[in-house]
mmCIF file of C-alpha atoms in Angstrom:
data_model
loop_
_atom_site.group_PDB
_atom_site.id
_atom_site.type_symbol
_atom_site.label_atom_id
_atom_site.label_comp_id
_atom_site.label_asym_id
_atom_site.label_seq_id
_atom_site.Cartn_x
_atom_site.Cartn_y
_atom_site.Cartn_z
ATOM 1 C CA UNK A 9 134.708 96.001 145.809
ATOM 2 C CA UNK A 10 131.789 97.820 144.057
ATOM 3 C CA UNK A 11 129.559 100.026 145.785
ATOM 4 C CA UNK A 12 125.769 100.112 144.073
ATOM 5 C CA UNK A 13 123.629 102.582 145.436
ATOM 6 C CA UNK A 14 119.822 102.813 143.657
ATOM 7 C CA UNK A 15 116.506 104.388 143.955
ATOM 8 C CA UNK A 16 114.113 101.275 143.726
ATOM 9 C CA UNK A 17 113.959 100.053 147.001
ATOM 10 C CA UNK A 18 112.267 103.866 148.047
ATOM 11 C CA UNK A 19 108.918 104.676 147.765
ATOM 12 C CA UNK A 20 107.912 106.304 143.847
ATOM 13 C CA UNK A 21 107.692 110.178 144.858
ATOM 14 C CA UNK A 22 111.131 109.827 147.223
ATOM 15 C CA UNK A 23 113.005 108.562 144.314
ATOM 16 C CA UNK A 24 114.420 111.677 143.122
ATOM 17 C CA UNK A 25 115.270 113.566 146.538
ATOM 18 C CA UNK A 26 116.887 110.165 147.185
ATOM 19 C CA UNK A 27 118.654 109.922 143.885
ATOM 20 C CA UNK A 28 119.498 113.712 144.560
ATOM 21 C CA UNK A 29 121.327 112.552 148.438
ATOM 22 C CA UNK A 30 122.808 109.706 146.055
ATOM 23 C CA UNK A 31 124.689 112.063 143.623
ATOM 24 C CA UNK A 32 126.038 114.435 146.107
ATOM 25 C CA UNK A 33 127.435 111.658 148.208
ATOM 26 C CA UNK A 34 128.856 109.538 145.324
ATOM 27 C CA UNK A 35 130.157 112.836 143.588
ATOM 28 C CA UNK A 36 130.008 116.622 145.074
ATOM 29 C CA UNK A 37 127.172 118.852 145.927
ATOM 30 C CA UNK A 38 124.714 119.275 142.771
ATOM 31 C CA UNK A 39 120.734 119.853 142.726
ATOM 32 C CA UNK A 40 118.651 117.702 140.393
ATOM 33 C CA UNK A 41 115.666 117.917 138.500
ATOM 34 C CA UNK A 42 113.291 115.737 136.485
ATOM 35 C CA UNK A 43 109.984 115.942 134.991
ATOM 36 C CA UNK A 44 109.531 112.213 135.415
ATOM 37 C CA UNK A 45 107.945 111.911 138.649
ATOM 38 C CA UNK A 46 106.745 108.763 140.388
ATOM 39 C CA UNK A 47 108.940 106.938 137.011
ATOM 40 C CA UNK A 48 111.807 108.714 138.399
ATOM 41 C CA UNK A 49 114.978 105.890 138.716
ATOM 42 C CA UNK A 50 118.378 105.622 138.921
ATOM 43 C CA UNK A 51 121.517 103.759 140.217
ATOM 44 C CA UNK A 52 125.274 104.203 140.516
ATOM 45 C CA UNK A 53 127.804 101.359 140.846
ATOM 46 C CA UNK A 54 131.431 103.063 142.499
ATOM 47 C CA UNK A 55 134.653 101.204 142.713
ATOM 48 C CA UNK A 56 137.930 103.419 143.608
ATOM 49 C CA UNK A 57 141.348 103.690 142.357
ATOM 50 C CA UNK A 58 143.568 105.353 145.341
ATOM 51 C CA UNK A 59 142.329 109.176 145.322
ATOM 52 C CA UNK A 60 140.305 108.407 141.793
ATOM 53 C CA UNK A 61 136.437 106.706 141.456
ATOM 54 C CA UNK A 62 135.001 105.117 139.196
ATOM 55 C CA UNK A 63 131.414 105.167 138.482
ATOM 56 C CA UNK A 64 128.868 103.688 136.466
ATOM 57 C CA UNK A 65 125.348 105.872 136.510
ATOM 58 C CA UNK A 66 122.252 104.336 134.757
ATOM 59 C CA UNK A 67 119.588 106.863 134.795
ATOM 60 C CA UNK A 68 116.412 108.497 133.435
ATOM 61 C CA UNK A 69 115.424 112.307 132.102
ATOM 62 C CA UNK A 70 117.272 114.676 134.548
ATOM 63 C CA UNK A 71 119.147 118.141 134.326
ATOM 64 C CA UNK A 72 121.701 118.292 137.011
ATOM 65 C CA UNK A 73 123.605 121.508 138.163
ATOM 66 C CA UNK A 74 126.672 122.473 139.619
ATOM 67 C CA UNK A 75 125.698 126.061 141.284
ATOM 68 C CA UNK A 76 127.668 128.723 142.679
ATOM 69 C CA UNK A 77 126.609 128.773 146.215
ATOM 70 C CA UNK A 78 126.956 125.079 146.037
ATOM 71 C CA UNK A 79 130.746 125.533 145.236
ATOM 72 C CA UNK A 80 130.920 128.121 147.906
ATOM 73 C CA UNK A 81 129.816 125.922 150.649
ATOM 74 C CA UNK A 82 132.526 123.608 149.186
ATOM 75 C CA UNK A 83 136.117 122.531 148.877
ATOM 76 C CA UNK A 84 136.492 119.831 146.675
ATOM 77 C CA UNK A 85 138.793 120.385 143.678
ATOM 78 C CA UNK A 86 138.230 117.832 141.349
ATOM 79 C CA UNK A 87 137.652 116.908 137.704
ATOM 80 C CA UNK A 88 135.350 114.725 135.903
ATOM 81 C CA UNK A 89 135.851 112.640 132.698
ATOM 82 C CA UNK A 90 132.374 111.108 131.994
ATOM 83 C CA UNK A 91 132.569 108.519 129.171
ATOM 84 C CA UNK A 92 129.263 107.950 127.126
ATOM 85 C CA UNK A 93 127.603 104.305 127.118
ATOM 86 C CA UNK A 94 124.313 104.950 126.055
ATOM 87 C CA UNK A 95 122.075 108.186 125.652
ATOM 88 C CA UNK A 96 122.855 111.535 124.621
ATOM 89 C CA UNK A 97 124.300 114.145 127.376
ATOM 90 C CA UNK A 98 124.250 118.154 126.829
ATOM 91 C CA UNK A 99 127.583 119.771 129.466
ATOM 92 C CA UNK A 100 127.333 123.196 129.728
ATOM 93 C CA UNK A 101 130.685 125.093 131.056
ATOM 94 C CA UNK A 102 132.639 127.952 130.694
ATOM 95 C CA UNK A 103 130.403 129.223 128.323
ATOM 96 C CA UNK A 104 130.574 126.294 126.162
ATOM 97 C CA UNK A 105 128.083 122.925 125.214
ATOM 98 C CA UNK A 106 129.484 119.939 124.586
ATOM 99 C CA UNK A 107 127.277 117.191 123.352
ATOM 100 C CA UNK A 108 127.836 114.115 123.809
ATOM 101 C CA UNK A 109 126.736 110.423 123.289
ATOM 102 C CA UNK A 110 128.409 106.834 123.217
ATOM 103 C CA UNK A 111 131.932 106.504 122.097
ATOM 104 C CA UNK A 112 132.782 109.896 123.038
ATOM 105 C CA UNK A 113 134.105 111.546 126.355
ATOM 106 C CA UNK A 114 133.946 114.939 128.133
ATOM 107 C CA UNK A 115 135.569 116.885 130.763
ATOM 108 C CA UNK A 116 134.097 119.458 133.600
ATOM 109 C CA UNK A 117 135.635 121.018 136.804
ATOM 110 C CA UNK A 118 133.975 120.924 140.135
ATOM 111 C CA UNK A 119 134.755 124.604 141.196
ATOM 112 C CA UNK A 120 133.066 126.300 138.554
ATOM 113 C CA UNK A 121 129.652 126.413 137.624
ATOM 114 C CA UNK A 122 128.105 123.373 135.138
ATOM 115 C CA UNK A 123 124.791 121.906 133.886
ATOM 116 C CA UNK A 124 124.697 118.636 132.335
ATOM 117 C CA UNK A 125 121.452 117.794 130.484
ATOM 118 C CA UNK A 126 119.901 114.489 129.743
ATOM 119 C CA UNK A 127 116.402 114.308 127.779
ATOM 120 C CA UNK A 128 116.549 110.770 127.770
ATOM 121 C CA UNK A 129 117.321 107.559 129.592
ATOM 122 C CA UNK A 130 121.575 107.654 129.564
ATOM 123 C CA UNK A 131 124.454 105.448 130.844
ATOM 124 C CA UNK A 132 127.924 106.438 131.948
ATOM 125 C CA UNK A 133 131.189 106.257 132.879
ATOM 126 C CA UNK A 134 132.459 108.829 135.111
ATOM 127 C CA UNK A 135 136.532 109.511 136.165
ATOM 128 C CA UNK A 136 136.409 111.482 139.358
ATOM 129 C CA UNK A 137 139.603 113.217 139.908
ATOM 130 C CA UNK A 138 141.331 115.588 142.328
ATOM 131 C CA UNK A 139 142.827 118.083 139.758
ATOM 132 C CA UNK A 140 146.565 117.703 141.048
ATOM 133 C CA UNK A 141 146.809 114.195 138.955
ATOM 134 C CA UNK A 142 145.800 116.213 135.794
ATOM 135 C CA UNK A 143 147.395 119.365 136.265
ATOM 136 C CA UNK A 144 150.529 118.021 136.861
ATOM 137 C CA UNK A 145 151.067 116.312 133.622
ATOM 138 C CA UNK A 146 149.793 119.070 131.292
ATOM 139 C CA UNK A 147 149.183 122.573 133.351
ATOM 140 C CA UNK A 148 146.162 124.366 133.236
ATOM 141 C CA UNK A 149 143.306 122.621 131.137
ATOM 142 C CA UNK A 150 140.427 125.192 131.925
ATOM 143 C CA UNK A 151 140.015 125.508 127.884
ATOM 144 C CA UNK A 152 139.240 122.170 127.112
ATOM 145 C CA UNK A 153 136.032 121.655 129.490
ATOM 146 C CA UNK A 154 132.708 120.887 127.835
ATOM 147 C CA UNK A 155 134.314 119.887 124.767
ATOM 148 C CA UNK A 156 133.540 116.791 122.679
ATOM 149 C CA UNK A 157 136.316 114.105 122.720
ATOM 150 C CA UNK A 158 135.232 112.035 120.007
ATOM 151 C CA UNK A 159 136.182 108.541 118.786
ATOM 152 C CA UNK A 160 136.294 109.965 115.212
ATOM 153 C CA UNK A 161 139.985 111.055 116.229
ATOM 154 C CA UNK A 162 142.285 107.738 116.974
ATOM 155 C CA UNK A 163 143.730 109.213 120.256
ATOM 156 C CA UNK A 164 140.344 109.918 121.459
ATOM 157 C CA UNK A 165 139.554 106.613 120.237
ATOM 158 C CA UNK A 166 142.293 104.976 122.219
ATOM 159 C CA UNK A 167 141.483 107.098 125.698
ATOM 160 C CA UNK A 168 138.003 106.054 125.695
ATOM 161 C CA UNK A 169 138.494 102.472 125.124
ATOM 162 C CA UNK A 170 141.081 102.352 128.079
ATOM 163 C CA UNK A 171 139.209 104.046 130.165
ATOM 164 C CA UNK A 172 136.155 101.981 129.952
ATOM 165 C CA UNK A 173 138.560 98.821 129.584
ATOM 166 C CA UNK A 174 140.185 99.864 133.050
ATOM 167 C CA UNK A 175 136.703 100.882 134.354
ATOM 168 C CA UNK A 176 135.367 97.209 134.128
ATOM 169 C CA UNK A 177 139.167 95.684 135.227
ATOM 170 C CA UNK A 178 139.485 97.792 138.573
ATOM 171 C CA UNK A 179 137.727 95.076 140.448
ATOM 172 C CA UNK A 180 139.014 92.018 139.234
ATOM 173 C CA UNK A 181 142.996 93.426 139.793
ATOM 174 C CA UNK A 182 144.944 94.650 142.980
ATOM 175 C CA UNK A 183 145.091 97.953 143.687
ATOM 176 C CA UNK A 184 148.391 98.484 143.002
ATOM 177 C CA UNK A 185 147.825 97.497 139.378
ATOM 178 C CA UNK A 186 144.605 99.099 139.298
ATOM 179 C CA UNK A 187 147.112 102.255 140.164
ATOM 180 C CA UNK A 188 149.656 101.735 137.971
ATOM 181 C CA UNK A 189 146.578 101.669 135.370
ATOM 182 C CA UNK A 190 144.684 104.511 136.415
ATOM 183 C CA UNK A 191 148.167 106.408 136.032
ATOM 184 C CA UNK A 192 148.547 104.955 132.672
ATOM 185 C CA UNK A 193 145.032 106.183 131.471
ATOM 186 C CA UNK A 194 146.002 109.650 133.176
ATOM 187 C CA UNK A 195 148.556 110.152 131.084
ATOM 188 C CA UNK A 196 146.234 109.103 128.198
ATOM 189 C CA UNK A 197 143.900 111.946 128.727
ATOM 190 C CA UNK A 198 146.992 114.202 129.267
ATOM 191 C CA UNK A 199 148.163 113.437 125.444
ATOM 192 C CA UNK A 200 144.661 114.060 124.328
ATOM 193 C CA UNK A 201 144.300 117.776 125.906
ATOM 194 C CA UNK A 202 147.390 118.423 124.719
ATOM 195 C CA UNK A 203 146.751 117.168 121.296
ATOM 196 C CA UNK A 204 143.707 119.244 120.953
ATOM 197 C CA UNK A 205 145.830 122.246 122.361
ATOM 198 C CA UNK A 206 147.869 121.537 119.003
ATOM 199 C CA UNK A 207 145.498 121.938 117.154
ATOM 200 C CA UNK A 208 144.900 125.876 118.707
ATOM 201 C CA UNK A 209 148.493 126.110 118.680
ATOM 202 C CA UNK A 210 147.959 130.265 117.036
ATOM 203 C CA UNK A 211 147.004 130.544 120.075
ATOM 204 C CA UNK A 212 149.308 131.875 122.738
ATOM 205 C CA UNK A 213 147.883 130.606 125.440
ATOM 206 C CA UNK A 214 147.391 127.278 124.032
ATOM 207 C CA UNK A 215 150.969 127.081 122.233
ATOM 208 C CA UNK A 216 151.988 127.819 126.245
ATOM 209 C CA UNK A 217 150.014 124.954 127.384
ATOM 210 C CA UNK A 218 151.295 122.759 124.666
ATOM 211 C CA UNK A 219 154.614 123.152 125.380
ATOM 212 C CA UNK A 220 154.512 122.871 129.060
ATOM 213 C CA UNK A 221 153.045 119.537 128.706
ATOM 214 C CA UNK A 222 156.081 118.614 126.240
ATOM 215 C CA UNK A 223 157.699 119.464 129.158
ATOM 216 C CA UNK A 224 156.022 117.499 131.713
ATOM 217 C CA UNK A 225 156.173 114.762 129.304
ATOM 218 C CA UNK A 226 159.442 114.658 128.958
ATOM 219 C CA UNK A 227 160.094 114.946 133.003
ATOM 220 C CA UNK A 228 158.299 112.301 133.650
ATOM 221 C CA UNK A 229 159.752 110.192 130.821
ATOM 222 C CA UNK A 230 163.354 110.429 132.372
ATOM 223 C CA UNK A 231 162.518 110.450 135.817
ATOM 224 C CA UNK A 232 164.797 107.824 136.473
ATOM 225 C CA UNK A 233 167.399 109.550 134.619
ATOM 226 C CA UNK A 234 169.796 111.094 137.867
ATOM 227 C CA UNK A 235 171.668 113.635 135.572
ATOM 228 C CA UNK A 236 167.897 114.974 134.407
ATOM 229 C CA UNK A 237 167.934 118.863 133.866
ATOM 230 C CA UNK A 238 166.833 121.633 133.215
ATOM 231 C CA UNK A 239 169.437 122.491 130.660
ATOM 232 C CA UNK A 240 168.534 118.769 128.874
ATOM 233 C CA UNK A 241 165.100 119.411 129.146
ATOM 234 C CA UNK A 242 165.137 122.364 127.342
ATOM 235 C CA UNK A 243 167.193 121.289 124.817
ATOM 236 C CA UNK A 244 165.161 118.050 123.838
ATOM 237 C CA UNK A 245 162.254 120.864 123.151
ATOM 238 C CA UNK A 246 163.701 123.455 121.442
ATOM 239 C CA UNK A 247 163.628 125.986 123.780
ATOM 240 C CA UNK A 248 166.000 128.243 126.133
ATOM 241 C CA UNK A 249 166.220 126.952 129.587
ATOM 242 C CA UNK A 250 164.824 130.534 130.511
ATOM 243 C CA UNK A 251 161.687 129.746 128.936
ATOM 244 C CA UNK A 252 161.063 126.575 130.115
ATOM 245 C CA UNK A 253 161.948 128.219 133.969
ATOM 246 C CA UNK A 254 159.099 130.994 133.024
ATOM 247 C CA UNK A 255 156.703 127.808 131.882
ATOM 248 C CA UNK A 256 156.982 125.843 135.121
ATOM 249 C CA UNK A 257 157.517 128.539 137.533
ATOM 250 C CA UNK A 258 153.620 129.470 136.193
ATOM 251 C CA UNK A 259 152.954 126.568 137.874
ATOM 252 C CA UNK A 260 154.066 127.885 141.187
ATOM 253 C CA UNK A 261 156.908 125.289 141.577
ATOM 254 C CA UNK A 262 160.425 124.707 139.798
ATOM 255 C CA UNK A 263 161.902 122.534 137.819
ATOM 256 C CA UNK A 264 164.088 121.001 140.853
ATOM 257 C CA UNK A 265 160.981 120.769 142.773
ATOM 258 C CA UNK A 266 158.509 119.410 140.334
ATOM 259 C CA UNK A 267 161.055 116.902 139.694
ATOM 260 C CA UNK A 268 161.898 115.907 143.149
ATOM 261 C CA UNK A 269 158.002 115.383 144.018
ATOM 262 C CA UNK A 270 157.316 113.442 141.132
ATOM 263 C CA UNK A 271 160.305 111.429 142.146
ATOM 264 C CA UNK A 272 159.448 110.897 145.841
ATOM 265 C CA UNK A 273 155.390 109.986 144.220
ATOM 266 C CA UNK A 274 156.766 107.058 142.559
ATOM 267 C CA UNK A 275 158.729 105.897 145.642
ATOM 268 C CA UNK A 276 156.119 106.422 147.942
ATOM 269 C CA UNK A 277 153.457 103.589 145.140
ATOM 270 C CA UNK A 278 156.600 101.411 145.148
ATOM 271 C CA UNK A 279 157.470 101.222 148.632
ATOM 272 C CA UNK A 280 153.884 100.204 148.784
ATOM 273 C CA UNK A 281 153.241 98.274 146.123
ATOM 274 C CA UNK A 282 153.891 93.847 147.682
ATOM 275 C CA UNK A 283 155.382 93.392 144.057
ATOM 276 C CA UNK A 284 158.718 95.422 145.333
ATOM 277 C CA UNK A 285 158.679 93.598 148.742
ATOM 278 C CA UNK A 286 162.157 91.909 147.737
ATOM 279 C CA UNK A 287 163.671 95.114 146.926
ATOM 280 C CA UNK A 288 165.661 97.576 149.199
ATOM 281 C CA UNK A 289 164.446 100.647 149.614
ATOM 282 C CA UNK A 290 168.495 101.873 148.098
ATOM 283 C CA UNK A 291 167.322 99.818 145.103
ATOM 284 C CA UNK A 292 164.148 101.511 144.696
ATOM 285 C CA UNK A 293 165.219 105.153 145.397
ATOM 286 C CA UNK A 294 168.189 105.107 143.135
ATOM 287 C CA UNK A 295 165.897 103.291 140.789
ATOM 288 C CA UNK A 296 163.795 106.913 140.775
ATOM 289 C CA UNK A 297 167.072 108.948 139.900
ATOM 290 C CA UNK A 298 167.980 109.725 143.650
ATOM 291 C CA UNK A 299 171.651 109.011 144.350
ATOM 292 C CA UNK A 300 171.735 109.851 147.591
ATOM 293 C CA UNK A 301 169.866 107.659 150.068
ATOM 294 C CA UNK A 302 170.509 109.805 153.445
ATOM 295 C CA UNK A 303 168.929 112.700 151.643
ATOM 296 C CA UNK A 304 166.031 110.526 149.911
ATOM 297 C CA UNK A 305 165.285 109.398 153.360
ATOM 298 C CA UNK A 306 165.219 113.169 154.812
ATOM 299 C CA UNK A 307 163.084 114.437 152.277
ATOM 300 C CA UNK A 308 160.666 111.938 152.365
ATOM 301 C CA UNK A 309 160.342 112.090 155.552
ATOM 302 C CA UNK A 310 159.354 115.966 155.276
ATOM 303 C CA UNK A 311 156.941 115.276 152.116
ATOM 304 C CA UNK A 312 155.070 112.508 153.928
ATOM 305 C CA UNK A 313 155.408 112.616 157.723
ATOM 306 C CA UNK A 314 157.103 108.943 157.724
ATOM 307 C CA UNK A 315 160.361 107.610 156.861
ATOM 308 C CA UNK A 316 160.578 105.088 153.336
ATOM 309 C CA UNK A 317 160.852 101.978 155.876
ATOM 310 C CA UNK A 318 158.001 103.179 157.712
ATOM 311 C CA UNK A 319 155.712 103.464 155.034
ATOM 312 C CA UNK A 320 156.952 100.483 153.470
ATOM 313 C CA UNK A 321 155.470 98.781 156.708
ATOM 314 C CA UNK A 322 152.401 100.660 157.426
ATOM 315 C CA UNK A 323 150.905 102.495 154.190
ATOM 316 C CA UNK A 324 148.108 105.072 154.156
ATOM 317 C CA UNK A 325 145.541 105.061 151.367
#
């Protein structure tokens, strides 16, 4: 269910300290400003999607920032996609502005320093993240904040209209369709970043980035395979299995690992999920590519801190 918080039920020259306590409980610590005054209004409407919200925030004239000792005092490690609705929106990151307006999309990160600018009344949708669901489908991303995903470009096009689409669905579905969604629209925004990486593809760094999401991708894509490798994997991107060792062990894990969590991820929603009630956990792990259900049971156990059956009886959000 929905969760509207708003500022007109508090007295006129309250309304932006209590717009500012709004903001940093519905999102992270951030200090806000407005020339408005006793005109001063605002509201948010939150639903959540597992570890992911949701929000709608109607608003007036504000700049809003994201300071160091704000961050320092913190330890969230999240990522925003903010959708335009209405209103023009200035994001200032990493040394770069993205503007940005209805149609279009943007992305900023929590533990570095941002200012978002609005010299108008604005509406939006914002994505609220923990990086992990991002990172692990394409890498590192830190290039692409404050950058303007546009629906002049039909990808861009496509994310924004299922994000917004899923935005006003979340409600009206259970939540472990709403999940299956929200993964669906992750991996959405994953083929835009690394369609715009593409597009920078002289660039090392970016042809690296590129190419570990092909590789990702293509993880993911055969998950359920049980004679996935790293030798196949390779080989369906051009590339030495060396190389694609050196591109995932950047990301601190290994191919057998990053396969094996991803694995025991989807178990864990299924297990879960009262549309797989009928099934056995067997038919569910060797559905994921395990092929051993002793082991499967062992290192779930370790991953988690329950066994499958467990979980399958009492989940955790």
């Amino acid at each position: 269910m929905a969760v509207v918080l708003d500022t007109s039920t508090s007295v006129p020259d309250r309304r932006l300290a209590v717009w500012q306590d709004i903001v940093c409980d519905t999102f992270v610590g951030l200090d806000c400003r407005s020339d408005m005054d006793d005109s001063f209004w605002g509201a948010v409407t939150q639903s959540t999607i597992g570890p992911v919200s949701c929000t709608r925030v109607d608003s007036c004239a504000q700049r809003v920032f994201r300071t160091p000792s704000r961050i320092a005092r913190a330890s969230e490690d999240y990522v925003l996609v903010a959708l335009g609705n209405s209103g023009v929106n200035g994001v200032f990151q990493d040394g770069r502005e993205a503007v940005v307006s209805a149609g279009q999309f943007v992305i900023y990160d929590t533990t570095r320093p941002y200012e978002l600018r609005f010299d108008e009344g604005f509406s939006q949708t914002i994505f609220q993240m923990p990086r992990k669901l991002l990172h692990q489908r394409i890498g590192a991303f830190n290039a692409l904040t404050a950058t303007t995903f546009s629906a002049n470009r039909p990808l861009e096009r496509l994310a924004y209209e299922f994000l917004i689409g899923l935005s006003r669905t979340i409600d009206q579905v259970d939540p472990a369709t709403a999940n299956r969604l929200m993964d669906q629209g992750l991996d959405l925004i994953a083929m835009v970043f690394a369609d715009r990486m593409h597009q920078h593809s002289h660039d090392q760094s970016f042809h690296r980035s590129a190419l570990l999401y092909r590789l990702k991708n293509y993880i993911l894509s055969h998950l359920r395979d049980p004679e996935l490798s790293m030798p196949r994997a390779a080989a369906a991107l051009g590339i030495s299995p060396r190389y694609a060792s050196d591109l995932i062990a950047a990301e601190q894990t290994s191919f057998r690992s990053y396969v094996q969590m991803q694995r025991l991820e989807r178990c864990k929603r299924d297990l879960a999920d009262p549309a797989h009630a009928a099934r056995h956990v067997s038919d569910i792990a060797f559905a994921w590519g395990f092929n051993d259900l002793a082991h499967f049971s062992r290192i779930f156990k370790q991953r988690f801190g329950v066994a499958p059956r467990e979980w399958r009886e009492h989940p955790t959000p």
